[in-house]
Short mmCIF file of C-alpha atoms and ligand atoms in Angstrom, two decimals:
data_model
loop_
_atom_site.label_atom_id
_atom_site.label_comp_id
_atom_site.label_asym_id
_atom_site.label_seq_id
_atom_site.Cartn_x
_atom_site.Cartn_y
_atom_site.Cartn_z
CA UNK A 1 2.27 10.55 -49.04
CA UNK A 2 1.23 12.53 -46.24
CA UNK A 3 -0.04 9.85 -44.16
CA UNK A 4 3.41 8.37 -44.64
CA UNK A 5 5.80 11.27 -43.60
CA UNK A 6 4.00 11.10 -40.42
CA UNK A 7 3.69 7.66 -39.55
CA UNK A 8 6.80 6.87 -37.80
CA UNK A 9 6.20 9.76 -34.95
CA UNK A 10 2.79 8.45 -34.44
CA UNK A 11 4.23 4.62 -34.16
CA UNK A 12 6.64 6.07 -31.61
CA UNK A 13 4.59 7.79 -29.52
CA UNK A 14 2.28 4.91 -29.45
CA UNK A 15 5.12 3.10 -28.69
CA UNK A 16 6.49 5.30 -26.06
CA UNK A 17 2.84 4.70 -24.38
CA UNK A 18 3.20 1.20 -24.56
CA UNK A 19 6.94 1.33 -22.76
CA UNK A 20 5.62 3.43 -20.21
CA UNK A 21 2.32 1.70 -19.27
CA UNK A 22 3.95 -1.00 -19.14
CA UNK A 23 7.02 0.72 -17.25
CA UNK A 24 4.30 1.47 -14.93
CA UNK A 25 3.26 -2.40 -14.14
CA UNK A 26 7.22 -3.74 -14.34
CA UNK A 27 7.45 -4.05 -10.15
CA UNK A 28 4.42 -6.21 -10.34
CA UNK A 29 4.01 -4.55 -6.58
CA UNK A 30 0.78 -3.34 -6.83
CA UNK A 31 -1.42 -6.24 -8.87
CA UNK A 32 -5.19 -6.62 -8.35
CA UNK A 33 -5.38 -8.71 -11.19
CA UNK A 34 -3.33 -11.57 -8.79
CA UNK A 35 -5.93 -11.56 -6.10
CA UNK A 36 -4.62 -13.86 -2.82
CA UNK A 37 -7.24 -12.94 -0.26
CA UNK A 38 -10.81 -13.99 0.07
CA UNK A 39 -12.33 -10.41 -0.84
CA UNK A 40 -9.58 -9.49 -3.24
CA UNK A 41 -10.46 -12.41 -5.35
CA UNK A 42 -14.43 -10.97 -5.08
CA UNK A 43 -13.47 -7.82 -6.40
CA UNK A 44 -11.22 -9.40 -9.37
CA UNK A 45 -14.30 -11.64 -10.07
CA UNK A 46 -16.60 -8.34 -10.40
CA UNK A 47 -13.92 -6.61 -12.52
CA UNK A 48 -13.37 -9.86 -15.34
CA UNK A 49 -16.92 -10.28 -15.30
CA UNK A 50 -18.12 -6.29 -16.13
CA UNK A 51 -14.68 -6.43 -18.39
CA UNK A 52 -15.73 -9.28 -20.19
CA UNK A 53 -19.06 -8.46 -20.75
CA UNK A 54 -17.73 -4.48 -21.61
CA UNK A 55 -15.24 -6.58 -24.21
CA UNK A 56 -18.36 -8.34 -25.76
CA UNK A 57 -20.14 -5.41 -26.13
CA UNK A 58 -17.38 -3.63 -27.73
CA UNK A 59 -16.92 -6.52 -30.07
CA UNK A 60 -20.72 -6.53 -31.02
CA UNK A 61 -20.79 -2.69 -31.67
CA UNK A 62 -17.31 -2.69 -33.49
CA UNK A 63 -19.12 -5.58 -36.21
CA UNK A 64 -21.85 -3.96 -36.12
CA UNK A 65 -20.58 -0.39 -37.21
CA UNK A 66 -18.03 -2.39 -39.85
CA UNK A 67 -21.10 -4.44 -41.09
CA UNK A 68 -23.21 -1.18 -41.50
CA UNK A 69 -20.01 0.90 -43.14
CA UNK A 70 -19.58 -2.06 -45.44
CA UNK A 71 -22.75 -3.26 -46.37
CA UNK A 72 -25.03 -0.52 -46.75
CA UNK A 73 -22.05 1.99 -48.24
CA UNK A 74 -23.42 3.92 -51.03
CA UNK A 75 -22.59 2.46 -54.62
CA UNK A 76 -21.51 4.31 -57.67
CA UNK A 77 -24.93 3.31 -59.26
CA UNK A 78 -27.16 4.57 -56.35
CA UNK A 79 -29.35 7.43 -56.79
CA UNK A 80 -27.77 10.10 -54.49
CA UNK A 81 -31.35 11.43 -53.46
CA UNK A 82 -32.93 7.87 -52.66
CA UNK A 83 -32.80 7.29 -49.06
CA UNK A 84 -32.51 4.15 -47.42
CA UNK A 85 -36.06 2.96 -45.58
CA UNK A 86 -36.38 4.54 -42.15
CA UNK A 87 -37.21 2.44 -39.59
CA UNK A 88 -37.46 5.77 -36.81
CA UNK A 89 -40.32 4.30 -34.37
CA UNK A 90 -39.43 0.77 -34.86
CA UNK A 91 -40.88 -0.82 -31.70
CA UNK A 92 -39.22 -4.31 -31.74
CA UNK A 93 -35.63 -2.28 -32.55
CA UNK A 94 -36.64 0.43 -29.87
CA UNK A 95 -37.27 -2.59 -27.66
CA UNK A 96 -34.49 -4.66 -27.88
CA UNK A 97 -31.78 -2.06 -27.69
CA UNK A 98 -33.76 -0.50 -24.86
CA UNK A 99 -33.77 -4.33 -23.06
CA UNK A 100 -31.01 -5.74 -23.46
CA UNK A 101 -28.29 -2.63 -21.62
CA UNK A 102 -30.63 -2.75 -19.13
CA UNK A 103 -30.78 -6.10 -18.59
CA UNK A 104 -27.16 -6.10 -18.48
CA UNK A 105 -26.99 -3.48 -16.34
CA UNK A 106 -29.30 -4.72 -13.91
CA UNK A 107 -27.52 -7.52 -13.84
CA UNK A 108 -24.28 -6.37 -13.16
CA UNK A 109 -26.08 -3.89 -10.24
CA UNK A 110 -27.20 -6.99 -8.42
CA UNK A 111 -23.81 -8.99 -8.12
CA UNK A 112 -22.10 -5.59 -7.55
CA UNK A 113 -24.57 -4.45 -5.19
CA UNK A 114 -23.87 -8.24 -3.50
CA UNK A 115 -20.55 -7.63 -3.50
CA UNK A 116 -20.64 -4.62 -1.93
CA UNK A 117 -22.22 -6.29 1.01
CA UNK A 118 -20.31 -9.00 1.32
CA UNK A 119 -17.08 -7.10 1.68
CA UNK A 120 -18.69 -5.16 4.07
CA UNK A 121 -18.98 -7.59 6.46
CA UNK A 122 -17.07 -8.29 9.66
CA UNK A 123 -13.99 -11.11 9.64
CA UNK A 124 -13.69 -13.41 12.23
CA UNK A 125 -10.14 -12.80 13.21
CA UNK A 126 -8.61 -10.06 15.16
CA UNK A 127 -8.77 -6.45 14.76
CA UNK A 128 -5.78 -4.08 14.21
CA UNK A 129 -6.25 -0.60 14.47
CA UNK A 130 -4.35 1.39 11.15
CA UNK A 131 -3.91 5.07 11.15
CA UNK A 132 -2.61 7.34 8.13
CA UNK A 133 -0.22 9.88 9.05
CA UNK A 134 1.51 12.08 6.58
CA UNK A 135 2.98 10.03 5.27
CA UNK A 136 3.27 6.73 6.36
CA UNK A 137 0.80 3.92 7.86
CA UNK A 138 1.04 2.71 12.11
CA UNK A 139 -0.51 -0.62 13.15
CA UNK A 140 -1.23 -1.00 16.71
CA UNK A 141 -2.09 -4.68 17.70
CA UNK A 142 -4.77 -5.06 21.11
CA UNK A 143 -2.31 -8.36 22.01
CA UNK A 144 -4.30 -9.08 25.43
CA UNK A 145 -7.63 -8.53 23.61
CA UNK A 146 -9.18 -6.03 25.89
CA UNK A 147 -10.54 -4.02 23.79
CA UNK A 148 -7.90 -1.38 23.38
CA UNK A 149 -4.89 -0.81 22.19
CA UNK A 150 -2.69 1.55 24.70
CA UNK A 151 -1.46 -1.03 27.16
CA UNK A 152 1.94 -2.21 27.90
CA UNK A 153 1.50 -5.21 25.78
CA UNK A 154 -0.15 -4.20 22.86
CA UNK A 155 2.27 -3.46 20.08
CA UNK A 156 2.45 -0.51 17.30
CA UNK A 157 4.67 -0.81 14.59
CA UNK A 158 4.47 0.99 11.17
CA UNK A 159 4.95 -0.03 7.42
CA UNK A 160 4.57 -3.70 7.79
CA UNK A 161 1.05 -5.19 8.77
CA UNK A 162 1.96 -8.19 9.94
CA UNK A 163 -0.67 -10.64 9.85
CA UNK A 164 -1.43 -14.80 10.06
CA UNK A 165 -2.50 -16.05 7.35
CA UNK A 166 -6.06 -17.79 6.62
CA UNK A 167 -7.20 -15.18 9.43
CA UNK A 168 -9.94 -12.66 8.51
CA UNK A 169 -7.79 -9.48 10.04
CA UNK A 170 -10.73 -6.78 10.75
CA UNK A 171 -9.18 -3.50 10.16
CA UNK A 172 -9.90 -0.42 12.44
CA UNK A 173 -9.12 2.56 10.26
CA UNK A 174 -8.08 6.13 11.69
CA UNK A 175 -6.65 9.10 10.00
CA UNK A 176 -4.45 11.77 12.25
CA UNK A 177 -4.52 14.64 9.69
CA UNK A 178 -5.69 14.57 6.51
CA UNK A 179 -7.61 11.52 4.30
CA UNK A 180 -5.42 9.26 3.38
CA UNK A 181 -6.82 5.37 1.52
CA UNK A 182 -5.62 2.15 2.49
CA UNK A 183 -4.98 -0.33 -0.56
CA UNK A 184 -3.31 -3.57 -0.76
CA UNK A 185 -4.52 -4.51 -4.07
CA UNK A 186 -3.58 -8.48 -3.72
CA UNK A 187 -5.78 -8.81 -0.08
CA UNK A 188 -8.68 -6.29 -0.81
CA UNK A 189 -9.91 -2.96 -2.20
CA UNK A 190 -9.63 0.20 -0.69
CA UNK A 191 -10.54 1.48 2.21
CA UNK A 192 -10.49 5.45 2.95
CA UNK A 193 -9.03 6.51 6.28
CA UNK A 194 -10.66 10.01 6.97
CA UNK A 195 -10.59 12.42 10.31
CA UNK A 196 -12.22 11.89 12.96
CA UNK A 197 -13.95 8.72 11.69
CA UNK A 198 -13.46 4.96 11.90
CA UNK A 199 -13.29 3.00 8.89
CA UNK A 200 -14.17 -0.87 9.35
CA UNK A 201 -12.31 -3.32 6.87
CA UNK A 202 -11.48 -6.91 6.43
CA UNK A 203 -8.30 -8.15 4.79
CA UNK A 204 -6.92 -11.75 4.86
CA UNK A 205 -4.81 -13.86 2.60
CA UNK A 206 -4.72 -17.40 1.44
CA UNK A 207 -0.80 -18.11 1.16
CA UNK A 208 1.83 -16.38 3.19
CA UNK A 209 4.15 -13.58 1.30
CA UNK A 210 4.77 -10.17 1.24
CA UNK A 211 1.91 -7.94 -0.58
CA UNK A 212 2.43 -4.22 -1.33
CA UNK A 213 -0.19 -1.76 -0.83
CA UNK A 214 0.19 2.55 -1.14
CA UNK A 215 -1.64 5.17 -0.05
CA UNK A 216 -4.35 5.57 -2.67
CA UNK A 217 -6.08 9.46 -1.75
CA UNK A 218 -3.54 12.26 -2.79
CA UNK A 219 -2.45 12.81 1.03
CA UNK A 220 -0.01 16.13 0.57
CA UNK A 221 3.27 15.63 -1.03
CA UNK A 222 5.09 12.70 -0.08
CA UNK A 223 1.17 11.13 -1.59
CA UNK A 224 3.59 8.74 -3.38
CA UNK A 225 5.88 8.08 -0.69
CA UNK A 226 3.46 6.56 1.74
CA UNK A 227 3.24 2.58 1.49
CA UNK A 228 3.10 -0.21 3.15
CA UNK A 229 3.13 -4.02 2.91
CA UNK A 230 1.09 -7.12 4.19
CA UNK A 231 3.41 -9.51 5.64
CA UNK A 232 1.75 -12.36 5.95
CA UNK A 233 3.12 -15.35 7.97
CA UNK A 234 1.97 -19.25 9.10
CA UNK A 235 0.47 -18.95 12.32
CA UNK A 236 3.74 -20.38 14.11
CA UNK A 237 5.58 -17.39 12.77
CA UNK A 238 3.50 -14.80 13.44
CA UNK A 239 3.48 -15.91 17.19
CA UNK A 240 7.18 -16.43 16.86
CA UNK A 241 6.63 -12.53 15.73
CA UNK A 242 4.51 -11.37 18.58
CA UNK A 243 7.27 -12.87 20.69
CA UNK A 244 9.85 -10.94 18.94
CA UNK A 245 7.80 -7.69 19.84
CA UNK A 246 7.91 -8.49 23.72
CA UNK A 247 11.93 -9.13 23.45
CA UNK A 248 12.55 -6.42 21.44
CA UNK A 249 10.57 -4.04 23.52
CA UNK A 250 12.17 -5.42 26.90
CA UNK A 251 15.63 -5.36 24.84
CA UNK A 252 15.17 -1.94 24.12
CA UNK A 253 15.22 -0.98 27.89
CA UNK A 254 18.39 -2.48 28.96
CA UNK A 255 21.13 -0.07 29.15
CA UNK A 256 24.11 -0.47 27.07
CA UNK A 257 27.70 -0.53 27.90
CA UNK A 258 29.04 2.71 29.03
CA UNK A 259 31.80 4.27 26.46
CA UNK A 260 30.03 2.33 23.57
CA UNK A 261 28.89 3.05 20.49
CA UNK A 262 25.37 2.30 20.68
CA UNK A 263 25.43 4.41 24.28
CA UNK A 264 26.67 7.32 22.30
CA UNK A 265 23.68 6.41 19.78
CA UNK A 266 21.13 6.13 21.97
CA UNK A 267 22.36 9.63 24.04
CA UNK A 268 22.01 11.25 20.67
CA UNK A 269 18.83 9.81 20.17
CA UNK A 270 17.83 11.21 23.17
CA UNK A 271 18.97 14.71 22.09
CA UNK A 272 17.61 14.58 18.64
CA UNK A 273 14.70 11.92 17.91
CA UNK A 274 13.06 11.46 20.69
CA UNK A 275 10.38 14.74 20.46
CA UNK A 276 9.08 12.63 17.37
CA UNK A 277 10.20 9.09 18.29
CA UNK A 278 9.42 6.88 21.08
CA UNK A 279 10.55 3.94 21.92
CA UNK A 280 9.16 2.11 24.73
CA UNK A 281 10.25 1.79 28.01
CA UNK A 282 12.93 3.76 27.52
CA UNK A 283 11.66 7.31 25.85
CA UNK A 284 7.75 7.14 27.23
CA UNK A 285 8.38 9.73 29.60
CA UNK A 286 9.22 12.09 26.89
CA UNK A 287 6.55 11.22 25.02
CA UNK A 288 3.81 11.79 27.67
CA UNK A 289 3.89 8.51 29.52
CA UNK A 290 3.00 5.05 27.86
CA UNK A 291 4.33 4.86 24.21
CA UNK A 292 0.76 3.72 23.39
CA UNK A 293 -0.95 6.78 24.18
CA UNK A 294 0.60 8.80 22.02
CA UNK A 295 -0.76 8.60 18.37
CA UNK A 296 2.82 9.58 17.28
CA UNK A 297 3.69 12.33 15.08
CA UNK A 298 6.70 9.38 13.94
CA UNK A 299 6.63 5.63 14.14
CA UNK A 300 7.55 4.46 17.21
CA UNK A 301 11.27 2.56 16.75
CA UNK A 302 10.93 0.11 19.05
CA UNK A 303 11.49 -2.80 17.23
CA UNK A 304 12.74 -0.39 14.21
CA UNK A 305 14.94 -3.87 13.07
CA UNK A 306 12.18 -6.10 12.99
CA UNK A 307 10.50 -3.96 10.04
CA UNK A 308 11.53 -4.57 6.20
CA UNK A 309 11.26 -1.38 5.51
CA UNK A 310 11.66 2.06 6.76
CA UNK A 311 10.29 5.37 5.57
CA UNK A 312 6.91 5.05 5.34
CA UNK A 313 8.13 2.04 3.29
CA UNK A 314 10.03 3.60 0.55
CA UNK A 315 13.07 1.85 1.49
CA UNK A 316 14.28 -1.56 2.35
CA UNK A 317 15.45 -2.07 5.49
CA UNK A 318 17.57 -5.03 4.55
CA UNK A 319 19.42 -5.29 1.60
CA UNK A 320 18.05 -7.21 -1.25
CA UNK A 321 18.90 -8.76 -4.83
CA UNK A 322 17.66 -7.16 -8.34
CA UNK A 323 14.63 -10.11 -7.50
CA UNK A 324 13.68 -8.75 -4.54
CA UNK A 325 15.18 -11.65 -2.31
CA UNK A 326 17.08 -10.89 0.79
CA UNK A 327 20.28 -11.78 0.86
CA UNK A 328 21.89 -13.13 3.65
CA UNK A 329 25.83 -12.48 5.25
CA UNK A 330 27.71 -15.16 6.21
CA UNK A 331 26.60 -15.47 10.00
CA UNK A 332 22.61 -16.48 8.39
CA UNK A 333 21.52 -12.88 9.10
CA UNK A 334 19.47 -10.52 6.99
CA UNK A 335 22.29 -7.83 6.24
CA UNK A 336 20.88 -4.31 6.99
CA UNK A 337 20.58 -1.45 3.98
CA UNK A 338 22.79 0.62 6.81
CA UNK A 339 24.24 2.43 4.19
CA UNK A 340 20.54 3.62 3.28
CA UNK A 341 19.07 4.29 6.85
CA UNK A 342 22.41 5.98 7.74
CA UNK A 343 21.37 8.62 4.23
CA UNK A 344 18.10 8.93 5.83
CA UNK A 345 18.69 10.04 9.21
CA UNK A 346 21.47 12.30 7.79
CA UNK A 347 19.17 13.99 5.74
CA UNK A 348 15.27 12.68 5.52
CA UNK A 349 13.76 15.75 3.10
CA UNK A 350 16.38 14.41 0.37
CA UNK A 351 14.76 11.11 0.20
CA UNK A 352 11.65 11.93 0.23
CA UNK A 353 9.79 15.52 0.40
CA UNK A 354 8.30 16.86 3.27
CA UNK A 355 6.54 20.36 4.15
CA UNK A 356 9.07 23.42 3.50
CA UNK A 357 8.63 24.56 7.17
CA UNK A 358 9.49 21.65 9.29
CA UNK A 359 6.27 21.04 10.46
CA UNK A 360 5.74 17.44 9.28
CA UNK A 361 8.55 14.67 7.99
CA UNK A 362 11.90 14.23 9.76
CA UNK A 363 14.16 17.11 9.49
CA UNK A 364 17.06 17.69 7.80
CA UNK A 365 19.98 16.58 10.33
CA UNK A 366 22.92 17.03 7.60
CA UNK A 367 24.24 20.13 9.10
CA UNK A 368 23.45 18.40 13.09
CA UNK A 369 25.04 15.68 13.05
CA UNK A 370 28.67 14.47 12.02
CA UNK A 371 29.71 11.20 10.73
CA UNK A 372 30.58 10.04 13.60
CA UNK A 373 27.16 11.11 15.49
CA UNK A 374 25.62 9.10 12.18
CA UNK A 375 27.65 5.73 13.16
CA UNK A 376 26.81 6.01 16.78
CA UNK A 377 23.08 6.34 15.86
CA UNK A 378 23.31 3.51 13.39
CA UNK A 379 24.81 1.21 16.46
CA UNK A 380 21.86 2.48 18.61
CA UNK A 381 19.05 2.09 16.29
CA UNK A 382 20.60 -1.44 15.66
CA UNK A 383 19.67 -2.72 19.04
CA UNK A 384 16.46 -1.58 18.51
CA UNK A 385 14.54 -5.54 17.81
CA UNK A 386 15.54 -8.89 16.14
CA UNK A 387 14.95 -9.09 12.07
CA UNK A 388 11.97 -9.53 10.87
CA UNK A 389 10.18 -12.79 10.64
CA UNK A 390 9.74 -13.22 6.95
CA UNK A 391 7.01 -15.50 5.40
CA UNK A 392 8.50 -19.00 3.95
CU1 CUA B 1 -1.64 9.20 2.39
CU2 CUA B 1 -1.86 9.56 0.07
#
């Protein structure tokens, strides 16, 4: 009766398990089981095979042990003092369980060991230099191909990793404080970005779409906070994207109208973001000279409206449906999440925790800034790029 009385707590905390593993998985954001890119679909190759041949073993073991428990049980008539034959120095049973794990083994060394190699390897595309900063992810872009990545041209953004697809995207990997790991589970393993080294990686996809990734190497803690996402476009978008960057960035230096909101916005900005913040051609000087330079303690905002998300991608920088689809007004625009980036701005910690003493994260600005200073900002930040290009 015993075994009874306590059955139902056991089925529900098995089943609480079960509701929260599978809680976990409900977003479907982070899936390396649905591998898209080249290497992604290397390492999910690896992963069935050693599971497979880990679920055959199991299985062999498991009839085994029942075969054993049920065959060789000890019977009522047996004398309880008349062992069974021992078979201790067996060579052929020594033998073959010696041979065949390591068999097994060896074999699953060799195509991992391959593996290993092969996604080691350089791509053939372009290479975009990523740095982790606590606690989100910058991607600078060397657009003229010279080698670097601080000219007047070359672009750095932050969240999205915008990228063509079919093209094998060589990753330069930085950290600018602490170790952070780069993982977009659907386009490749992950990739450590540590201090003072340079990681080399390779990610591509297959199809166009939007993959998730997070920061994978507990970072401090917003850890959780820091993602990021592949967009990956047909090669006529992502030049249509690269475009987008130029405009937005000679956009951003035109003055607005005097008396209007988004001059109010951006004279705040200049008050209040802009030790953190750059945006280019317009806050360099503050920063030290060329945007580029400057490794940036913040993302830079240039073309803050051409991301789909903000926050070290926590949030959504348009909104969306309960199916993740973007939703569109009436003019054929993406409509922005204002009410969101207007919450964060007004008070940053709230959303997502940063270090007690101000010294990394955006500050609180709840008691700085009124509502009105928050619409003004919202106007400003507005101008700031076109929407994003968004894979079809
Ligand atoms: Cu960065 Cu965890």
């Amino acid at each position: 009766m015993r075994g009874t009385r306590f059955a139902p707590r056991w089925r529900l905390a098995v089943l609480a398990g079960v509701a929260l593993a599978v809680a976990g998985c409900a977003t479907g954001q982070l899936d390396a089981t649905k591998p898209i890119g080249e290497d992604a679909r290397e390492i999910d190759g690896l992963m069935r095979l050693s599971g497979w041949m880990a679920v055959g073993v199991g299985i062999f073991v498991a009839a085994a042990v029942v075969t054993i428990i049920v065959k060789f049980r000890a019977k009522p008539t047996d004398d309880p003092d008349d062992l069974p034959p021992q078979i201790h120095g067996n060579r052929k049973a020594e033998l073959t369980w010696t041979l065949i794990p390591t068999v097994m083994l060896a074999f699953l060394t060799v195509v991992t060991i391959g593996a290993v190699f092969d996604l080691a390897g350089a791509g053939t595309g372009r290479t975009i230099k990523v740095e982790g900063q606590q606690w989100w992810w910058q991607f600078s872009y060397d657009v003229n191909e010279d080698g670097d990545f601080d000219d007047d041209v070359d672009i750095v953004t932050a969240n999205d990793l915008v990228i063509p697809v079919g093209e094998e995207v060589n990753l330069e990997i930085h950290s600018n404080d602490v170790i952070h790991s780069f993982w977009i589970p659907q386009l490749n393993g992950k990739r450590d970005a540590v201090p003072g080294r340079v990681h080399h990686w390779r990610i591509s996809s297959t199809e166009p779409g939007i993959f998730y990734g997070e920061c994978v190497e507990f970072c401090g803690l917003s850890h959780a906070n820091m993602q990021m996402r592949a967009i990956v476009l047909e090669e006529a978008d992502f030049e249509r994207w690269l475009a987008d960057q130029q405009a937005g960035r000679s956009a951003a230096a035109e003055p607005h109208a005097e008396d209007s909101a988004e001059a109010a916005g951006a004279a705040l900005f200049e008050t209040h973001c802009i030790s953190c913040h750059v945006v280019d051609g317009v806050y360099e000087s503050a920063a030290g000279g060329n945007a580029n330079l400057i490794a940036g303690i913040a993302p830079n905002l240039t073309n803050l409206m051409s991301r789909t998300a903000f926050a070290g991608a926590l949030y959504e920088t348009y909104v969306q449906d309960a199916d993740r689809e973007y939703v569109r007004g009436s003019d054929g625009k993406l409509i922005v999440n204002i009410a969101g980036l207007r919450e964060w701005v007004r008070n940053a910690p709230d959303l997502k925790p940063a270090r007690a003493d101000n010294q990394q994260g955006m500050l609180d600005f709840s008691e700085v800034l009124t509502d009105q200073d928050l619409d003004n900002l919202m106007a400003y930040l507005r101008t700031l790029g076109n929407e994003p290009v968004l894979p079809r």
